[in-house]
XYZ file of C-alpha atoms in Angstrom:
573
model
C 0.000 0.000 0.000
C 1.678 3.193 -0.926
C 2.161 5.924 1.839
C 1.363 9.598 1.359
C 4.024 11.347 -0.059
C 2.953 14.467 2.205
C 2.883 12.552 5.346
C 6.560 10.682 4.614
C 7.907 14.392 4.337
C 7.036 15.647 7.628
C 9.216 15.866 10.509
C 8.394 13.726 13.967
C 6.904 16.658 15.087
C 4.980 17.837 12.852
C 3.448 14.320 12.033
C 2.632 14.339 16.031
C 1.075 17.439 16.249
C -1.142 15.685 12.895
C -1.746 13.357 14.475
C -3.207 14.517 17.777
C -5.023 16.770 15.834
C -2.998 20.983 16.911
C -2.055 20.800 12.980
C -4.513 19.799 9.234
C -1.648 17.693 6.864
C -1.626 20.680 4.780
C -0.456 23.399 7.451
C 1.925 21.122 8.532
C 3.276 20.852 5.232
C 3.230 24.553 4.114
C 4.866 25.289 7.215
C 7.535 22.408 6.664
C 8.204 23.995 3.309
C 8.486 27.684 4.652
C 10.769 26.327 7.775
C 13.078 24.870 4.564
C 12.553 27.942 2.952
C 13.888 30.560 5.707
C 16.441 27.949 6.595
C 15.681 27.529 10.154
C 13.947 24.723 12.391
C 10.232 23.680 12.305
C 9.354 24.696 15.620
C 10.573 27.998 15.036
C 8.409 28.319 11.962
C 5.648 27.103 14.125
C 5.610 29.996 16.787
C 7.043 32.609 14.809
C 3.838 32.378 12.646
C 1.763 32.340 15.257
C 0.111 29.029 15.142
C 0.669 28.378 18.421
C 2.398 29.281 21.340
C 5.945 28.991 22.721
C 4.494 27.437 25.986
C 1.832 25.853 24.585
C 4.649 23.943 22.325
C 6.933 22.935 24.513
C 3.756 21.370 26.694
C 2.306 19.585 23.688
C 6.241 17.938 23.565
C 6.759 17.626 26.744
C 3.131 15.764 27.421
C 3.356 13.768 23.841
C 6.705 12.628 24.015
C 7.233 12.124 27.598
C 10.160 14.864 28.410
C 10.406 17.159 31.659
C 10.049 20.936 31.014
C 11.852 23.837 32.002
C 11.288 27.584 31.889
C 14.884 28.641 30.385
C 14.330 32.421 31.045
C 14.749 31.530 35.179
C 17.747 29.346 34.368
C 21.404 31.030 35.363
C 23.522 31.482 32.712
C 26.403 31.638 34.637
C 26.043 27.992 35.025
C 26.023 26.477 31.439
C 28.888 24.655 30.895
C 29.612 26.939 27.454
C 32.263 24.071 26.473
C 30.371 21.228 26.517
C 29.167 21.627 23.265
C 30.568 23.132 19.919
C 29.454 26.945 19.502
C 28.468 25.683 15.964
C 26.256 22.853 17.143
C 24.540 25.395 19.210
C 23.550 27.625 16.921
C 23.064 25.180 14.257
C 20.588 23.364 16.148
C 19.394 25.906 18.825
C 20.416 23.347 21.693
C 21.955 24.490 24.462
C 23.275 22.438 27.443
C 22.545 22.786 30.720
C 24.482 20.453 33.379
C 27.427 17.861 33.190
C 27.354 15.477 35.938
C 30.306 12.419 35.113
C 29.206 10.684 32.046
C 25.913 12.717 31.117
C 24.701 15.912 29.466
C 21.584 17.899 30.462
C 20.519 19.602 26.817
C 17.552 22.012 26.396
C 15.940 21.265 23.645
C 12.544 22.701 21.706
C 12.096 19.878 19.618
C 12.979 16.044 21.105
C 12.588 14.511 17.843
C 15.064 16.538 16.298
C 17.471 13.020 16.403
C 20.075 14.458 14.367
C 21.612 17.181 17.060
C 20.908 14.401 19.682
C 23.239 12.189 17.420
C 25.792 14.658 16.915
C 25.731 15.757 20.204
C 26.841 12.557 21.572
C 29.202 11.855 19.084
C 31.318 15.162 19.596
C 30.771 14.229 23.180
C 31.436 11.056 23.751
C 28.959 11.292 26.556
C 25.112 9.850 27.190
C 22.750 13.054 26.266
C 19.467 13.267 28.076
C 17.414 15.830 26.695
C 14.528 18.747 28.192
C 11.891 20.802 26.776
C 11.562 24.246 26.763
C 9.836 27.085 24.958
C 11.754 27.151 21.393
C 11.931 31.254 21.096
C 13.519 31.604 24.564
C 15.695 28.924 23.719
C 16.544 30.591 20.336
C 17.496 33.854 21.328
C 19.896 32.248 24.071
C 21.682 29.366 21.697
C 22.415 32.034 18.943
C 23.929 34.497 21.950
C 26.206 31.193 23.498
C 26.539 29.917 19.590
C 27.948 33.485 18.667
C 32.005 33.555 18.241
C 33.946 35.952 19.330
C 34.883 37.020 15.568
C 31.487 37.384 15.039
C 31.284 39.938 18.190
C 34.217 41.885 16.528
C 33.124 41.825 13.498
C 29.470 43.861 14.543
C 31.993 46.010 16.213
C 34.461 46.901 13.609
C 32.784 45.841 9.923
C 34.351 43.487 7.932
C 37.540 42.298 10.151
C 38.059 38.860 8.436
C 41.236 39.778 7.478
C 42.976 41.653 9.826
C 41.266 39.512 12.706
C 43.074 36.237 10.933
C 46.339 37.991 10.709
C 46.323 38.242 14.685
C 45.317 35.219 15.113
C 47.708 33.781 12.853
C 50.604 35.280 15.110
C 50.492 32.869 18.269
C 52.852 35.686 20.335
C 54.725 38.393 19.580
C 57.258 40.532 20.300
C 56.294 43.703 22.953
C 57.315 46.664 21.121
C 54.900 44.909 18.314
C 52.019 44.245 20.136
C 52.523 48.427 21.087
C 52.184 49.730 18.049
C 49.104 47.556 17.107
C 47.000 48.031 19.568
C 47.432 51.873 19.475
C 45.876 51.938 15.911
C 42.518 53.888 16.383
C 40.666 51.470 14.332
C 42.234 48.325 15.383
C 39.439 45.437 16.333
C 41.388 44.649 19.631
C 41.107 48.379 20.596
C 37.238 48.094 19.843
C 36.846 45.081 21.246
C 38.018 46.507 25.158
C 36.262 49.523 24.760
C 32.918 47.485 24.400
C 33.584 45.072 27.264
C 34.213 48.180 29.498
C 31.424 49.880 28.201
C 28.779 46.843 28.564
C 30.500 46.154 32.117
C 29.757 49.706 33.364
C 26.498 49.635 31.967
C 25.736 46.465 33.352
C 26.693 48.207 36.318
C 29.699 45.029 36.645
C 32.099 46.269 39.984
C 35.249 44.009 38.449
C 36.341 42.430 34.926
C 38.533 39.411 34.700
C 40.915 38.663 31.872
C 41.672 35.175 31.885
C 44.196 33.018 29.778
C 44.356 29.102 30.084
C 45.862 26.972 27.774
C 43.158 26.198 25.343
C 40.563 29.065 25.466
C 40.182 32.381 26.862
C 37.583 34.212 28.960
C 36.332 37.337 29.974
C 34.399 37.649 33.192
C 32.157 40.310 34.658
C 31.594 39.951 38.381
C 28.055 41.668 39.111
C 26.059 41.816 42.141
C 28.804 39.469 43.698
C 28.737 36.911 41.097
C 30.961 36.011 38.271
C 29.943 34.939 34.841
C 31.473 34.510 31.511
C 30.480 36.804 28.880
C 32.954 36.084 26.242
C 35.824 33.808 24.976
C 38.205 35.378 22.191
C 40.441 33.510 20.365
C 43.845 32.488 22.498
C 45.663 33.634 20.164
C 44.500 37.630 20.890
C 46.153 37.174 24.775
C 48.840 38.935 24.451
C 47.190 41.544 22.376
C 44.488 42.258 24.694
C 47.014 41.657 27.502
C 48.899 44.730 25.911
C 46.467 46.988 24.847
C 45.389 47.367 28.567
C 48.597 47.713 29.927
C 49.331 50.928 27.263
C 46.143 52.975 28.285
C 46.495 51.723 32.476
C 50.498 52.888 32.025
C 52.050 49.746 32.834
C 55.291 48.096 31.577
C 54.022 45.920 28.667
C 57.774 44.313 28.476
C 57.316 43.261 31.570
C 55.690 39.823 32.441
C 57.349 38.712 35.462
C 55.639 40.036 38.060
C 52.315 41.712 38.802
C 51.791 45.140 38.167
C 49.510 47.391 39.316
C 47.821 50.495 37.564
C 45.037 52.898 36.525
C 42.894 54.109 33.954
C 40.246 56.695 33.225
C 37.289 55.846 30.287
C 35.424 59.060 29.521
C 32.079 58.260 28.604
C 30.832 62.031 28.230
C 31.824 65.627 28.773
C 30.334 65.422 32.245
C 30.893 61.616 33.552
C 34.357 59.272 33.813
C 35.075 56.465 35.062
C 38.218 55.129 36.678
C 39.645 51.479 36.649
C 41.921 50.263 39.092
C 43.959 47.630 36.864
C 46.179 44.498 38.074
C 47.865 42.107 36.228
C 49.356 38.711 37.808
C 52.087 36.657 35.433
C 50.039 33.002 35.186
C 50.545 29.651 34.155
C 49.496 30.441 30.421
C 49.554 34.057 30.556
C 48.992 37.278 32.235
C 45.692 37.171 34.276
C 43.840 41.105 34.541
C 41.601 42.416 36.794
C 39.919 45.146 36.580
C 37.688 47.315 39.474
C 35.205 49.921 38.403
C 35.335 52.979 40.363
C 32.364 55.002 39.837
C 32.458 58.291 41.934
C 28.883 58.488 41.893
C 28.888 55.549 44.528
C 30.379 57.632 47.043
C 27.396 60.483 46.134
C 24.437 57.998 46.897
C 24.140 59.226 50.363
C 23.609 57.613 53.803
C 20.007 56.652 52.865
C 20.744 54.529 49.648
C 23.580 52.477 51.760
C 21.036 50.129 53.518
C 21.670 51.395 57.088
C 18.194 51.045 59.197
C 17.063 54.227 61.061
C 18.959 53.531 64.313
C 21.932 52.337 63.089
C 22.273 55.401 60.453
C 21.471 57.708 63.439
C 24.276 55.685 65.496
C 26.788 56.623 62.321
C 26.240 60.157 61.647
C 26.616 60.860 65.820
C 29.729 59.226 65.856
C 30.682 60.551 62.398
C 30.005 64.265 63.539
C 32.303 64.020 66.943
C 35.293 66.203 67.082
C 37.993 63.444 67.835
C 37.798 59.518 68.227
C 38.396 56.365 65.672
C 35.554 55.001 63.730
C 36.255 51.350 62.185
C 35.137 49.576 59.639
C 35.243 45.821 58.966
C 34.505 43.261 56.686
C 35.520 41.009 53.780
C 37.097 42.640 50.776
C 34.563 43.524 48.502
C 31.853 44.228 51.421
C 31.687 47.802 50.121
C 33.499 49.257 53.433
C 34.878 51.736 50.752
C 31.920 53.263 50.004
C 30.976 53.358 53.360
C 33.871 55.333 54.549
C 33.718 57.379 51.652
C 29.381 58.341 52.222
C 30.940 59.206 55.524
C 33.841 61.587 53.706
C 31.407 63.176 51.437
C 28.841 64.689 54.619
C 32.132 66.050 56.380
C 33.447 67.258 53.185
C 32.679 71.139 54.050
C 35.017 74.224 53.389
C 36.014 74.668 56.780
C 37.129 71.447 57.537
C 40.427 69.756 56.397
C 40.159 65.811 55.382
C 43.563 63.841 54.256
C 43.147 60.049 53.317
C 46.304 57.327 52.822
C 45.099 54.497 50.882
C 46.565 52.114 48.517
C 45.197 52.991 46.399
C 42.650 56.424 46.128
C 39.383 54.476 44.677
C 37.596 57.393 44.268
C 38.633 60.879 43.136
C 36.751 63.190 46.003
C 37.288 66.942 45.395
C 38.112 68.995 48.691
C 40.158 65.821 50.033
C 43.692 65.234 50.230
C 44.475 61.643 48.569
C 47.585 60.022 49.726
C 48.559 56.946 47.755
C 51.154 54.724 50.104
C 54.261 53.668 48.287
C 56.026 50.480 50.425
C 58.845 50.937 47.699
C 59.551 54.212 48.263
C 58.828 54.164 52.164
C 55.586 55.925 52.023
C 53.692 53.460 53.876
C 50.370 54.084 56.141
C 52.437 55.029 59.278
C 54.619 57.362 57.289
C 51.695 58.986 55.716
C 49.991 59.331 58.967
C 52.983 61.182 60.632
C 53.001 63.430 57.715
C 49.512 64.364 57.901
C 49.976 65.127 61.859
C 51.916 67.884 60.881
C 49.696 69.385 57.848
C 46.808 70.617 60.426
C 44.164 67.716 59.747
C 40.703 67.550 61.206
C 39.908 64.090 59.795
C 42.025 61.522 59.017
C 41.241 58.186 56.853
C 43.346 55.455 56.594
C 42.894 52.795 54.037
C 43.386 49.770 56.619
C 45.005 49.415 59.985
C 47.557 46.349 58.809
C 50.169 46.761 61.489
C 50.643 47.763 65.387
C 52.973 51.232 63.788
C 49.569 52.717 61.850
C 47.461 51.559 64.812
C 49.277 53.489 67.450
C 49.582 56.422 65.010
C 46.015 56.250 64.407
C 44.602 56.217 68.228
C 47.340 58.637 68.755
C 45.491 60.697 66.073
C 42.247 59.796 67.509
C 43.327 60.703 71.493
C 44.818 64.366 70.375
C 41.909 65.999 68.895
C 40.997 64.120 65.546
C 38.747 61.863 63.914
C 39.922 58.929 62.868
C 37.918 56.931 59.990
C 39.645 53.441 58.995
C 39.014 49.804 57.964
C 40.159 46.164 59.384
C 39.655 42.779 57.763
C 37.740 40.943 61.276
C 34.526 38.917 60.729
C 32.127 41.442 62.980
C 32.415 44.205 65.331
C 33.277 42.599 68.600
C 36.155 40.571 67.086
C 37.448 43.965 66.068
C 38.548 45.447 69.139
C 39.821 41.993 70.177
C 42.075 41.714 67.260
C 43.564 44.647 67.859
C 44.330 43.692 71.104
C 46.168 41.037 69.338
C 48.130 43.181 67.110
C 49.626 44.905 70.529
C 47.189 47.431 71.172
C 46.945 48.470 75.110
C 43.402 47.592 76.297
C 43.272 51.322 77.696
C 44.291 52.818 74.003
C 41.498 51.079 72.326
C 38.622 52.122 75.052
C 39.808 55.610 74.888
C 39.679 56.442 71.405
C 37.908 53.634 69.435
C 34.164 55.161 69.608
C 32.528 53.377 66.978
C 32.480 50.028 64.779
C 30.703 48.825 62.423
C 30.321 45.261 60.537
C 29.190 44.906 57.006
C 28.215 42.114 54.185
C 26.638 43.036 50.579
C 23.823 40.750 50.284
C 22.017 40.711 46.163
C 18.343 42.889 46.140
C 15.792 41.031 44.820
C 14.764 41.892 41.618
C 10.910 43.077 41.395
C 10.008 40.019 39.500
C 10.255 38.323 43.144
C 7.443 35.869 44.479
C 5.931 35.191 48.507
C 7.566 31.813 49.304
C 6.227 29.473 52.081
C 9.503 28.111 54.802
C 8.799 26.035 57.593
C 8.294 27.270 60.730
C 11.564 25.260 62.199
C 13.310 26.445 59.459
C 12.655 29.729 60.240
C 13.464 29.660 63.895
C 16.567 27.754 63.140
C 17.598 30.889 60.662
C 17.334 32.849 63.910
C 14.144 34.400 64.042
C 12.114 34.466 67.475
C 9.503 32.086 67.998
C 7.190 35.275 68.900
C 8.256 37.014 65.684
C 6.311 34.047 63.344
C 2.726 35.760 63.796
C 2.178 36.412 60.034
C 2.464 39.511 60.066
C 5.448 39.176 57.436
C 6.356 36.966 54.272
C 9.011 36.192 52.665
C 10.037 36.798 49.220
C 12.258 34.302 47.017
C 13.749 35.154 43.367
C 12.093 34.522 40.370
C 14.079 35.881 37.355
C 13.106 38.028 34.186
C 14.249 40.184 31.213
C 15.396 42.515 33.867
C 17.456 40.613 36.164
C 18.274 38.577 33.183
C 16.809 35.569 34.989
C 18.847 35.478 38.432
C 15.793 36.984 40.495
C 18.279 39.652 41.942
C 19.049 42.864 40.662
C 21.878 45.194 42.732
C 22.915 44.934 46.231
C 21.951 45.707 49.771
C 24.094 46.123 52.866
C 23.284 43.970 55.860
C 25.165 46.275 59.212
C 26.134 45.634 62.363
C 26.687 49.049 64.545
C 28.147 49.065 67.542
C 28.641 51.783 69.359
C 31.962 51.797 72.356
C 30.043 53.092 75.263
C 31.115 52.736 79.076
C 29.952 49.093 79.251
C 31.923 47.987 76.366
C 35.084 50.044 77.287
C 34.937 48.897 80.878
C 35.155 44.903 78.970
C 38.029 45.922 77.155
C 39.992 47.693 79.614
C 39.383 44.112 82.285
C 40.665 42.000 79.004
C 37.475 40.281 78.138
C 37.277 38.784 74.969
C 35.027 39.228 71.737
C 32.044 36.932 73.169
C 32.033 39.004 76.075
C 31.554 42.097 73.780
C 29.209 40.117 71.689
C 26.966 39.628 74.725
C 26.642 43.425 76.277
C 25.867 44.510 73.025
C 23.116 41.716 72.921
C 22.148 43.577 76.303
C 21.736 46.413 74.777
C 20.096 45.612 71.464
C 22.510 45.635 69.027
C 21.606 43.868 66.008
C 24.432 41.560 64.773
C 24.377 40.720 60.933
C 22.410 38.139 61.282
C 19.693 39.561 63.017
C 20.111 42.637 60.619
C 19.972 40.368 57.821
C 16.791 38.604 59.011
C 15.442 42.146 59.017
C 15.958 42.998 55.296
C 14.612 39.512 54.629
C 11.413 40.487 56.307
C 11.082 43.849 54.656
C 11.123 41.399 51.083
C 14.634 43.590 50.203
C 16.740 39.986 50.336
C 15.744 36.768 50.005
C 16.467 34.192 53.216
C 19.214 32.592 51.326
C 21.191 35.352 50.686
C 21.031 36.413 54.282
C 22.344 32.781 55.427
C 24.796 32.973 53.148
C 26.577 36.333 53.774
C 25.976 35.486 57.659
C 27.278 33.270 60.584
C 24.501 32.022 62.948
């Protein structure tokens, strides 16, 4: 009995979607044809013209063929394995993988009886492929962006760059002086090529960029809201010219490879608004790794408010803040934002009739009215030396970038005990363990109570994005997070991440600060000076209702600013 000719042409799917009815023989066919016709895959076809939906789709597929589903958009890009699979293959097929666990391969997939890119997926693999559905635009958009080279990036920056592109990548390494004078061609694609990444990072609003070289590929990383994730991979072969080109505009050596540099540079993005970029570069196994911090001086212009400080503890601040003499600390993890504290702090005493000097190594941000001291270990500018100096130039407030050693400590309560006030930053896990580690570094007890009037603890937890949802958490949960039994009346909920366009599917969008804010009153003073220790701290200021950071962070959690996760994991019980 002969078959139909029109039913033997149809793909699996669109013979199911006969089948069951969603499609008459001849729309499936005229779509088939136009699907040939534009050169792209049948599913595609299918939603782009409307006859049905994305989600409606991947249901039918995943219900019909017996697949789990997936919504891609709240899936984290950061953690596709971009490797797994050949960029071509992506794109080619719109497939894009999703987890690789020993010998198997998670794939997203819009249409599971696409065999062929399940075929050639495990052959380039080697590895078992299981496959899920999800909606076939969404996954579209995101295969061509992973499925997209790095030519192909330059190329929509610079026009037609076959040429020149292939010429660089020809030359494996070459010598300095020649790397020099290409990269400081106007035109060149390399020179392009950085000024987009910094551009996109800044807009992305991205607080460091990695440059990293390994032996077979090469990444670039944005870290935003606290979290890393690869954004692009140029060909190896353009290390040493990208390597290069950053070191000429951030004044470094570029003959030198050896050992880590450090420098700066300044991107002007209008008449009114620059950026700086603290640059460092580290010599690595296959290559010189870069990093590079944003500095926007417009962090340090938010003001007290936009810093996350709750109404008591910002009222603690600006009272200790606005006394004549004393030391105000600091602490936290790098990247905690304990620069942009101090520096919120700066800008409010900033007035004409007061005189401000900072040490730091080095000046983040470019305050006008302030005198910026960048230490110099090599030529024997270091904090103390600074410090001395500063004694003698009439100073009202003094900053110092971090208290590393008992010499700046002593110079700074000296500072602190003769009339000034004393701003400065440690590297201690909360506020009581501050005044004990100084203790440790040789501090007398009586030094520290008499001039160390303030400390505070900080952590940047992500903000959830406005896309977030009410979750439901177990009661024991909850009390085991650290919340009061009294507390759980309902009178709150909590809010969990969900993800969208705007968040770009991670469910958080900037950061918060979570505080602790301890004021040195008698009590506390009277502790240090009988040589109790940090949980003896940690208790009076229990007594008199400090909030630690993890109390502070169960508060933003109930206020729906940070999810419960975030809180527990920027936070020690």
């Amino acid at each position: 009995m002969a078959s139909n000719p029109q039913q033997i042409a149809l793909s699996g799917l669109a013979r199911a979607l006969v089948q069951h009815g969603r499609l008459t023989e001849q729309q499936a066919t005229e779509l088939a044809d136009q699907a040939k016709a534009s050169k792209q895959v049948f599913a595609l076809e299918l939603v782009q013209r409307g006859v049905m939906s994305s989600r409606d789709l991947a249901r039918f597929c995943a219900e019909t063929f017996g697949f789990p589903m997936l919504d891609i958009a709240a899936y984290d890009e950061n953690q596709i394995p971009r490797d797994a699979i050949d960029r071509k293959l992506i794109a080619q097929h719109s497939v894009v993988p999703l987890a690789k666990r020993n010998n198997k391969l998670t794939v997203a997939i819009g249409d599971p009886t696409n065999l062929r890119a399940l075929d050639e997926i495990r052959f380039q693999t080697g590895v078992a492929v299981d496959a899920i559905i999800v909606e076939v635009d969404k996954l579209f958009k995101l295969s061509q962006k992973l499925g997209e080279s790095t030519s192909d990036q330059l190329k929509g920056l610079t026009g037609d760059i076959d040429e020149e592109l292939g010429e660089m990548a020809d030359a494996e390494s070459s010598s300095s002086s020649e790397a020099e004078q290409n990269v400081d061609v106007d035109d060149a694609p390399v020179v392009k090529f950085i000024q987009k990444i910094l551009v996109d990072a800044i807009n992305e609003g991205a607080s460091d960029i990695h440059f990293e070289p390994y032996e077979k590929y090469y990444r670039i990383r944005y870290r935003t809201d606290g979290i890393l994730r690869e954004i692009s991979q140029p060909p190896l072969a353009l290390r040493e010219k990208i390597a290069a080109r950053i070191k000429v505009i951030s004044r470094l050596d570029i003959s030198e490879k050896r050992v880590p540099q450090d420098g700066r540079m300044k991107l002007k993005l209008s008449a009114n608004k620059a950026i700086d970029f603290r640059v460092s570069t580290l010599p690595c196994l296959h290559g010189e790794k870069i990093v590079m911090r944003i500095l926007d001086p417009s962090s340090a212009m938010l003001g007290i408010d936009a810093l996350g400080y709750e109404p008591d503890q910002r009222a603690a601040l600006m009272d200790a803040v606005q006394r004549p003499y004393g030391m105000v600390l600091v602490t936290g993890p790098t990247g905690s934002g304990k620069t942009v504290s101090l520096y919120t702090c700066l800008n409010i005493l900033n007035k004409p009739g007061v005189n401000i000097s900072t040490a730091e190594d080095p000046a983040e941000i470019n305050l006008p009215g302030i005198n910026q001291v960048n230490v110099n270990d090599k030529a024997g500018l270091t904090f103390s030396a600074a410090l001395k100096s500063f004694l003698r130039q009439d100073p009202d407030v003094i900053m110092v970038g971090e208290i590393r050693d008992i010499d700046t400590a002593e110079i700074s309560i000296k500072a602190a005990q003769t009339g000034h006030l004393v701003l400065s930053t440690l590297h201690t896990n909360d506020a009581p363990t501050t005044l004990e580690r100084m203790k440790n570094m040789g501090v007398a007890p009586f030094n520290i109570a008499s001039s160390v009037i303030m400390i505070t603890a900080q952590r940047l937890a992500r903000r959830l994005c406005s896309c977030k949802r009410p979750i439901d958490i177990p009661i024991q949960a909850l009390i085991d997070a650290g919340y009061q039994e009294e507390e759980l009346d309902g009178s709150f909920e909590l809010f969990g991440p969900v993800g969208c366009d705007r968040c770009k599917g991670s469910g958080y969008k900037g950061r918060v600060g979570i505080y602790q804010v301890m004021p040195v009153g008698e009590e506390i003073a009277h502790i240090i000076m009988t040589n109790g220790n940090s949980i003896d701290i940690a208790a009076e200021a229990q007594r008199q209702g400090i909030r630690d950071l993890r109390q502070s962070g169960l508060l933003k959690a109930k206020q729906g600013v940070t999810s419960l996760a975030e809180v527990l994991a920027n936070t020690n019980d």
